[in-house]
PDB file of N, CA and C in Angstrom:
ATOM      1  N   UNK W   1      -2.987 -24.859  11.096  1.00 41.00           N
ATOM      2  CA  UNK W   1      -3.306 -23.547  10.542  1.00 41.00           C
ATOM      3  C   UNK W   1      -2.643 -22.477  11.399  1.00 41.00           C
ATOM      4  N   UNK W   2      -1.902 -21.913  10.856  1.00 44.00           N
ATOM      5  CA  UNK W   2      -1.047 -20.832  11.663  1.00 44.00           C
ATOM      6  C   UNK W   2      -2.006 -19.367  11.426  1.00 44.00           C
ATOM      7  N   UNK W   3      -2.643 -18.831  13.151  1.00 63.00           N
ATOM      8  CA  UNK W   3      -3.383 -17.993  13.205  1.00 63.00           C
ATOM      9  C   UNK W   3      -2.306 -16.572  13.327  1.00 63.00           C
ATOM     10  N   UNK W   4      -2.788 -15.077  13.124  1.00 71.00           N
ATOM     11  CA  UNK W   4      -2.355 -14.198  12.970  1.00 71.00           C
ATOM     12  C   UNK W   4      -2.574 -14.000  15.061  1.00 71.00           C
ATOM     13  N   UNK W   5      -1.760 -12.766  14.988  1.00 83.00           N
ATOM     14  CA  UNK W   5      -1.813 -12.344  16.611  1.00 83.00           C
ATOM     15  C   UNK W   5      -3.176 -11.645  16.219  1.00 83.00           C
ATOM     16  N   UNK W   6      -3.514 -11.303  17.742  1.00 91.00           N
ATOM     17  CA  UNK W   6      -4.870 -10.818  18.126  1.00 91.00           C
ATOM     18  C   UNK W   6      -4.443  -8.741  18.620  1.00 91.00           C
ATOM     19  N   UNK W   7      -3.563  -9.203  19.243  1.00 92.00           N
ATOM     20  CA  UNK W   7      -2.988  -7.572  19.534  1.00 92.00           C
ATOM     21  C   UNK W   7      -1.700  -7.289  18.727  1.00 92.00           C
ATOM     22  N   UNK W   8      -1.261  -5.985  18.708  1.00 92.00           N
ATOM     23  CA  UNK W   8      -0.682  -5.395  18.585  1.00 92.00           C
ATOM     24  C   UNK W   8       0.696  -5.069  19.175  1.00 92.00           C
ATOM     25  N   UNK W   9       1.654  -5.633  18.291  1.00 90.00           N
ATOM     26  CA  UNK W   9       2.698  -5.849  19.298  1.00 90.00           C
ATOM     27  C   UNK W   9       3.187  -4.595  19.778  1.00 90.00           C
ATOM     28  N   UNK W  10       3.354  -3.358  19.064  1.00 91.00           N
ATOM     29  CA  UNK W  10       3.566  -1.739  19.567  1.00 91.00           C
ATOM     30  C   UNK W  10       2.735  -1.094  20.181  1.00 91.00           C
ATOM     31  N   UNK W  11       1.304  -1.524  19.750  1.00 92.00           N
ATOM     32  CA  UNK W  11       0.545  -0.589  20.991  1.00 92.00           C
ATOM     33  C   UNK W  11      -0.361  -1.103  21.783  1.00 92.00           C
ATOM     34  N   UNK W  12      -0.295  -2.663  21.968  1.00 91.00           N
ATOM     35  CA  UNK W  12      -1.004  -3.333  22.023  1.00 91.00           C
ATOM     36  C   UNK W  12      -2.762  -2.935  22.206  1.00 91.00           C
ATOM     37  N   UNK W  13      -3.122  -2.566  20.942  1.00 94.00           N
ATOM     38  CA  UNK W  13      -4.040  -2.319  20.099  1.00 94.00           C
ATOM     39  C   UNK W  13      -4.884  -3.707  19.774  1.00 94.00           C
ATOM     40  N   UNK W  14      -6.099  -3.867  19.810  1.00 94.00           N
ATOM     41  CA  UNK W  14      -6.279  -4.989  18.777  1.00 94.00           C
ATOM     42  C   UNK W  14      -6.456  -4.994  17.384  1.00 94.00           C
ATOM     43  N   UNK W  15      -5.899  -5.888  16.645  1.00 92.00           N
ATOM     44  CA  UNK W  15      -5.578  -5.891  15.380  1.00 92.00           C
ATOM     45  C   UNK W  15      -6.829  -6.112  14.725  1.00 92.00           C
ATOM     46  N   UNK W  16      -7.433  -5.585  12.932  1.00 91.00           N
ATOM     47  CA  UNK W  16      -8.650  -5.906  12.905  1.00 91.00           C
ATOM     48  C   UNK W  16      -8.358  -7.399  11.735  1.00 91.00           C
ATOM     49  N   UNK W  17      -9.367  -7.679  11.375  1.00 90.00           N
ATOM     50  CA  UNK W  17      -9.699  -9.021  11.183  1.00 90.00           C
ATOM     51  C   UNK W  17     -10.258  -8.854   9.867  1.00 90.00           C
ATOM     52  N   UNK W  18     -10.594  -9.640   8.451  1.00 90.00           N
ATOM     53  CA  UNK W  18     -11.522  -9.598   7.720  1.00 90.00           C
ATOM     54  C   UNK W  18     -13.457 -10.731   7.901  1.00 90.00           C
ATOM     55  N   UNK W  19     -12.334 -11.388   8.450  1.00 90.00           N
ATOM     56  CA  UNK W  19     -13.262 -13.110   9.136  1.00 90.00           C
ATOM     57  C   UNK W  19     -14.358 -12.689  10.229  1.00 90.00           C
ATOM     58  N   UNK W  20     -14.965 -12.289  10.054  1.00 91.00           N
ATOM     59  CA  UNK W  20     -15.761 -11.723  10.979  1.00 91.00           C
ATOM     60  C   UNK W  20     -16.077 -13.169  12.247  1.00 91.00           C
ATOM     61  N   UNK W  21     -15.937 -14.313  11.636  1.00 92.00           N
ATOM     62  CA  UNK W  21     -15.740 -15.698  12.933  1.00 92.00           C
ATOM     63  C   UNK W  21     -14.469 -15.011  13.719  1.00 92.00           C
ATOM     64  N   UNK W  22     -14.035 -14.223  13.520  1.00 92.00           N
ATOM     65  CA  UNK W  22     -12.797 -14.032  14.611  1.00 92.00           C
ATOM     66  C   UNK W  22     -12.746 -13.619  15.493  1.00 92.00           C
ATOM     67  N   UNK W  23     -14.285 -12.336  15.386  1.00 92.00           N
ATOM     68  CA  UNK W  23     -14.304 -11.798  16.333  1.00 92.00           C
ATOM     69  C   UNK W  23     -15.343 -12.216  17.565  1.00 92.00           C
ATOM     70  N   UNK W  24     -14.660 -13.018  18.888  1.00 93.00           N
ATOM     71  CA  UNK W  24     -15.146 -13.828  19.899  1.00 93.00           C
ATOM     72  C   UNK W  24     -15.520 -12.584  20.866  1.00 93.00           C
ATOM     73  N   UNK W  25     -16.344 -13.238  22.083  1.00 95.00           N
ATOM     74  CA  UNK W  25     -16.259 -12.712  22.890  1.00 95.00           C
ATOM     75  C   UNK W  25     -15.212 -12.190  23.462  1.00 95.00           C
ATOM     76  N   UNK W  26     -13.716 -13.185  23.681  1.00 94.00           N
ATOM     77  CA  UNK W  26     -12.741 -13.076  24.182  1.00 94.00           C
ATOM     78  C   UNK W  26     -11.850 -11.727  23.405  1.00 94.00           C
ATOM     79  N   UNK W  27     -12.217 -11.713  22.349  1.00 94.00           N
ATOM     80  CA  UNK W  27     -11.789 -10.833  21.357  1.00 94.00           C
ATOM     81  C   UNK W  27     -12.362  -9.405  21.821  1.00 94.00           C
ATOM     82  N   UNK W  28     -13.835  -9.364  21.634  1.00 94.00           N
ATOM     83  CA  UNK W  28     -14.309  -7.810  22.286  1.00 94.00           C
ATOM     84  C   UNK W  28     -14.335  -7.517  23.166  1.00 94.00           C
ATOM     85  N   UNK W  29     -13.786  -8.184  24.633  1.00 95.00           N
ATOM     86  CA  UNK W  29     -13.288  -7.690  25.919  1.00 95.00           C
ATOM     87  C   UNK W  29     -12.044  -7.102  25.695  1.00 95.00           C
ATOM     88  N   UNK W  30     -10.923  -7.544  24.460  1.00 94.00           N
ATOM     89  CA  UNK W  30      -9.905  -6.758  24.315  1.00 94.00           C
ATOM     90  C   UNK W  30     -10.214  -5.435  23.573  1.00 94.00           C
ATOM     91  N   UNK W  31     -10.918  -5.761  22.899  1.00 94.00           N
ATOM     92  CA  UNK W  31     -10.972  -4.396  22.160  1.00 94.00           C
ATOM     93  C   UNK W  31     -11.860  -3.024  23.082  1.00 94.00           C
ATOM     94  N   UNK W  32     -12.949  -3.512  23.774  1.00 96.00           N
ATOM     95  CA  UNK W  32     -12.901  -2.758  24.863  1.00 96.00           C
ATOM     96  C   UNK W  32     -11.833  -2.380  26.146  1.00 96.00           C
ATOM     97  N   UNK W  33     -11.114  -3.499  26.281  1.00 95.00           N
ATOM     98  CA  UNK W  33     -10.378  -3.489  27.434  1.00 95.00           C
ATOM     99  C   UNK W  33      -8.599  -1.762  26.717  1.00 95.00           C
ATOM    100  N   UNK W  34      -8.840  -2.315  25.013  1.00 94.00           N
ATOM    101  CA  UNK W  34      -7.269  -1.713  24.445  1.00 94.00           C
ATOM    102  C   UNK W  34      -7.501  -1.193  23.709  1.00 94.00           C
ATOM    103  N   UNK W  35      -8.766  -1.410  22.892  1.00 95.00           N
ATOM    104  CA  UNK W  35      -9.373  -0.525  22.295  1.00 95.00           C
ATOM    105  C   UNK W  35      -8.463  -1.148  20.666  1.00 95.00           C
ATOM    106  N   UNK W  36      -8.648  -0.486  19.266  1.00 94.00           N
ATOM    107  CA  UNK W  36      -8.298  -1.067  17.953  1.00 94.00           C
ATOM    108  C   UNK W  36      -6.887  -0.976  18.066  1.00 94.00           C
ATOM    109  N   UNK W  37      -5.810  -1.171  17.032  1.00 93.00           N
ATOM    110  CA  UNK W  37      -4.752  -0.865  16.809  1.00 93.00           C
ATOM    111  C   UNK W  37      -4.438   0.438  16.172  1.00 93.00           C
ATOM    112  N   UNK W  38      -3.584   1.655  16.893  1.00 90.00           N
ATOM    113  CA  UNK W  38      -3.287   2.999  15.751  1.00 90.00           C
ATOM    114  C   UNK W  38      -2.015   2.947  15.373  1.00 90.00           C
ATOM    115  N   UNK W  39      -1.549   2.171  15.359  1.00 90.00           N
ATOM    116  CA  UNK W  39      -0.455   2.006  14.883  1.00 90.00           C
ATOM    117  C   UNK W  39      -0.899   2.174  13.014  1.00 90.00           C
ATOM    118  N   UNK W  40       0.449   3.214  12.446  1.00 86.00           N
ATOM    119  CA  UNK W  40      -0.107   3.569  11.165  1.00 86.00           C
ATOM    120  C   UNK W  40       0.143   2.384  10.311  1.00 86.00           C
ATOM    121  N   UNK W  41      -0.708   1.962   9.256  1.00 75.00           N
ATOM    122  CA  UNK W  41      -0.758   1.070   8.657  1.00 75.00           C
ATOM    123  C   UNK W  41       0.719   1.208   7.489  1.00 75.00           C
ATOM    124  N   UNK W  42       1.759  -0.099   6.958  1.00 61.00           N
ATOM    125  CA  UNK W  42       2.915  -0.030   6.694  1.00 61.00           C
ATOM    126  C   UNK W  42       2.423   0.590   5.121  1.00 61.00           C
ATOM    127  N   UNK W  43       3.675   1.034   4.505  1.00 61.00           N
ATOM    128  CA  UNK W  43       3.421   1.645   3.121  1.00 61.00           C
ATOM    129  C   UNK W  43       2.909   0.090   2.484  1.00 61.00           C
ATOM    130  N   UNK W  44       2.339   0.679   0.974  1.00 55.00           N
ATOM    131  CA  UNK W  44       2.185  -0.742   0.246  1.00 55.00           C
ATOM    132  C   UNK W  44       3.714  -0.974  -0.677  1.00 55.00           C
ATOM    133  N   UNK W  45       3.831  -2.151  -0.770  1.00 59.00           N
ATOM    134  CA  UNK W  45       5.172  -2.443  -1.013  1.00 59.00           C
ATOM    135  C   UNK W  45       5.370  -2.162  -2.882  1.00 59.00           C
ATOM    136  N   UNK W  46       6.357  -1.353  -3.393  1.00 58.00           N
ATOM    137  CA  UNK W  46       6.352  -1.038  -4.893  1.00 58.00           C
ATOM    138  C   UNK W  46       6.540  -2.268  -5.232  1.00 58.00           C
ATOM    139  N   UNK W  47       5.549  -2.449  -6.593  1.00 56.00           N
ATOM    140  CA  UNK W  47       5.603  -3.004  -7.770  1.00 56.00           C
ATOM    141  C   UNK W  47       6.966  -2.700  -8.531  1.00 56.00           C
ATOM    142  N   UNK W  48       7.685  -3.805  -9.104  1.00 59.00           N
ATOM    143  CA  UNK W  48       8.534  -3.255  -9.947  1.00 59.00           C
ATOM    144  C   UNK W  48       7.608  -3.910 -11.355  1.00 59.00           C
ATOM    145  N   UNK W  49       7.999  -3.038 -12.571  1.00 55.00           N
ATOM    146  CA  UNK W  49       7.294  -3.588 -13.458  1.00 55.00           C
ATOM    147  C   UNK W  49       5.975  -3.531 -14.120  1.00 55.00           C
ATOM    148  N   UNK W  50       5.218  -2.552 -13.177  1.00 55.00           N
ATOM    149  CA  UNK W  50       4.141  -2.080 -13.197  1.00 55.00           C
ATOM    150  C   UNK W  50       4.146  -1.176 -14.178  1.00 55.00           C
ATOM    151  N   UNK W  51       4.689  -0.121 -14.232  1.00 54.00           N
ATOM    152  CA  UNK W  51       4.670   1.319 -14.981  1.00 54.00           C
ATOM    153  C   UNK W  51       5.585   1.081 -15.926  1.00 54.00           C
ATOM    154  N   UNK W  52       5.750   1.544 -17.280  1.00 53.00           N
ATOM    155  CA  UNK W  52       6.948   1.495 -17.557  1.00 53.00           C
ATOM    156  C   UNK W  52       7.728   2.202 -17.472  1.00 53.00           C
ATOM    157  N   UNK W  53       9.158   2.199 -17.585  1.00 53.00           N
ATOM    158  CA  UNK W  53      10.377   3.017 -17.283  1.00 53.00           C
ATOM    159  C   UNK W  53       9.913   4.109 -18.676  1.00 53.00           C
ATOM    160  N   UNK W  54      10.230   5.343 -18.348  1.00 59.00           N
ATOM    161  CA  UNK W  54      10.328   6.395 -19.018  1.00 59.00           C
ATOM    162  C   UNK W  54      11.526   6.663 -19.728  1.00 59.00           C
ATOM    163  N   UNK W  55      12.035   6.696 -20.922  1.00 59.00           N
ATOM    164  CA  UNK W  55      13.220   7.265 -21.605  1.00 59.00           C
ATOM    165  C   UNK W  55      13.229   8.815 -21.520  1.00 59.00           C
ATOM    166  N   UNK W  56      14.001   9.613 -21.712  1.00 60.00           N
ATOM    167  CA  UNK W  56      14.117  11.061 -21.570  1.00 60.00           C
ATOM    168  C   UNK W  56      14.059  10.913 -23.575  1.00 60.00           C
ATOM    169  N   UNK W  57      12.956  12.327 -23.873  1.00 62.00           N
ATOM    170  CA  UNK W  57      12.915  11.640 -25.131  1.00 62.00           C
ATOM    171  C   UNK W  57      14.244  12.936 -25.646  1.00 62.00           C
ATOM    172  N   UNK W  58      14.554  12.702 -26.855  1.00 62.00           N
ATOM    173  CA  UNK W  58      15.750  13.340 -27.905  1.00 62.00           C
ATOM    174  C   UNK W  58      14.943  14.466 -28.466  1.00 62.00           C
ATOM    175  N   UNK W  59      14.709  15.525 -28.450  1.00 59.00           N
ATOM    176  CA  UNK W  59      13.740  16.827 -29.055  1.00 59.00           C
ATOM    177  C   UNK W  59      14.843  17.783 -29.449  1.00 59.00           C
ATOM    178  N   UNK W  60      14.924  18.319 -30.387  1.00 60.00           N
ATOM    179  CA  UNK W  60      15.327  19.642 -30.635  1.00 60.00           C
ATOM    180  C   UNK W  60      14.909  20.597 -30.492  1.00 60.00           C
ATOM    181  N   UNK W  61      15.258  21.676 -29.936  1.00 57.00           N
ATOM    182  CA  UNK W  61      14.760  22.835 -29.859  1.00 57.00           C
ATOM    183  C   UNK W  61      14.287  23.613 -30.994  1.00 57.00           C
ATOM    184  N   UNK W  62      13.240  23.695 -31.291  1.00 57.00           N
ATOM    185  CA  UNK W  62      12.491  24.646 -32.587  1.00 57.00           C
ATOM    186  C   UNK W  62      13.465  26.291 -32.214  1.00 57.00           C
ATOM    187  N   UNK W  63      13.931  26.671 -33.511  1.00 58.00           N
ATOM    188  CA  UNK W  63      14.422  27.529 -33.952  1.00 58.00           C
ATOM    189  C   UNK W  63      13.854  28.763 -34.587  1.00 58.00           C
ATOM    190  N   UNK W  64      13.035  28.263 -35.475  1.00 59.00           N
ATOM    191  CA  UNK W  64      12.080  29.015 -36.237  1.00 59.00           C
ATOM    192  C   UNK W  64      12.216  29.120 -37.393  1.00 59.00           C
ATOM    193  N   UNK W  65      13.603  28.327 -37.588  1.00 58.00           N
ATOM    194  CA  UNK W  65      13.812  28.239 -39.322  1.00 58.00           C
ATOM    195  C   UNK W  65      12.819  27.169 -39.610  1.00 58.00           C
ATOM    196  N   UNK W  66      12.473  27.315 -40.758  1.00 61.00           N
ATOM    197  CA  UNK W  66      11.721  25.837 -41.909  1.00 61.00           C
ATOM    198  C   UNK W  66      12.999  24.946 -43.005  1.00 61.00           C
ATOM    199  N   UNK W  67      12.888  24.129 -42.342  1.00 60.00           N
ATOM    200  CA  UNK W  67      13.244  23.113 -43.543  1.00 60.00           C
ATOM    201  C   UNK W  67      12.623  23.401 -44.838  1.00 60.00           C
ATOM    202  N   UNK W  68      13.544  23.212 -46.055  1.00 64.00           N
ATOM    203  CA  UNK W  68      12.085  22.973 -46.667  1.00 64.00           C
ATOM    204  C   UNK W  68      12.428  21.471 -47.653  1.00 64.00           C
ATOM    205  N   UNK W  69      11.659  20.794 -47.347  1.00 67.00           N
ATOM    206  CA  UNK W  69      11.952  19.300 -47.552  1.00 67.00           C
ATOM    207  C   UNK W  69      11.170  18.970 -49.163  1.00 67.00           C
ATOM    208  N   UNK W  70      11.952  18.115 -50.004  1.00 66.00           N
ATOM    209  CA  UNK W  70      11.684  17.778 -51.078  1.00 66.00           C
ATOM    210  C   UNK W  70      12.260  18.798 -52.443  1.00 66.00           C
ATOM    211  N   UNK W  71      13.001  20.240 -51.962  1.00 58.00           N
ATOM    212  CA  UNK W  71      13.402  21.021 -52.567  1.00 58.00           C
ATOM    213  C   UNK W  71      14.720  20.753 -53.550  1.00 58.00           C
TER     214      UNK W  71
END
């Protein structure tokens, strides 16, 4: 089982955890000793495919004349 690091490789911060088994004794001497990680958390990575692509729509500019249709 390949475990995640415990600190922070830029600020050496400790990193947080969801597993609450993770957090050991050995663990909260660091986080007292370095305290959490502030390193800013990375953007979330774009979806492609998510939204759909927008067309620019074709409109005419209203004039103010009337058609007059069926005439």
């Amino acid at each position: 089982m390949d475990r995640q690091p415990v600190v922070c490789h830029t600020c050496t911060g400790v990193l947080l955890t969801t597993d609450s088994r993770d957090y050991t004794p050995q663990r909260g001497r660091l986080i007292v000793a370095n305290g959490y990680c502030a390193c800013p958390s990375a953007p979330a990575p774009a979806v492609q495919g998510v939204l759909p692509h927008r067309q620019p729509q074709n409109r005419q500019q209203h004039t103010g004349e009337t058609a007059m249709v069926g005439a």
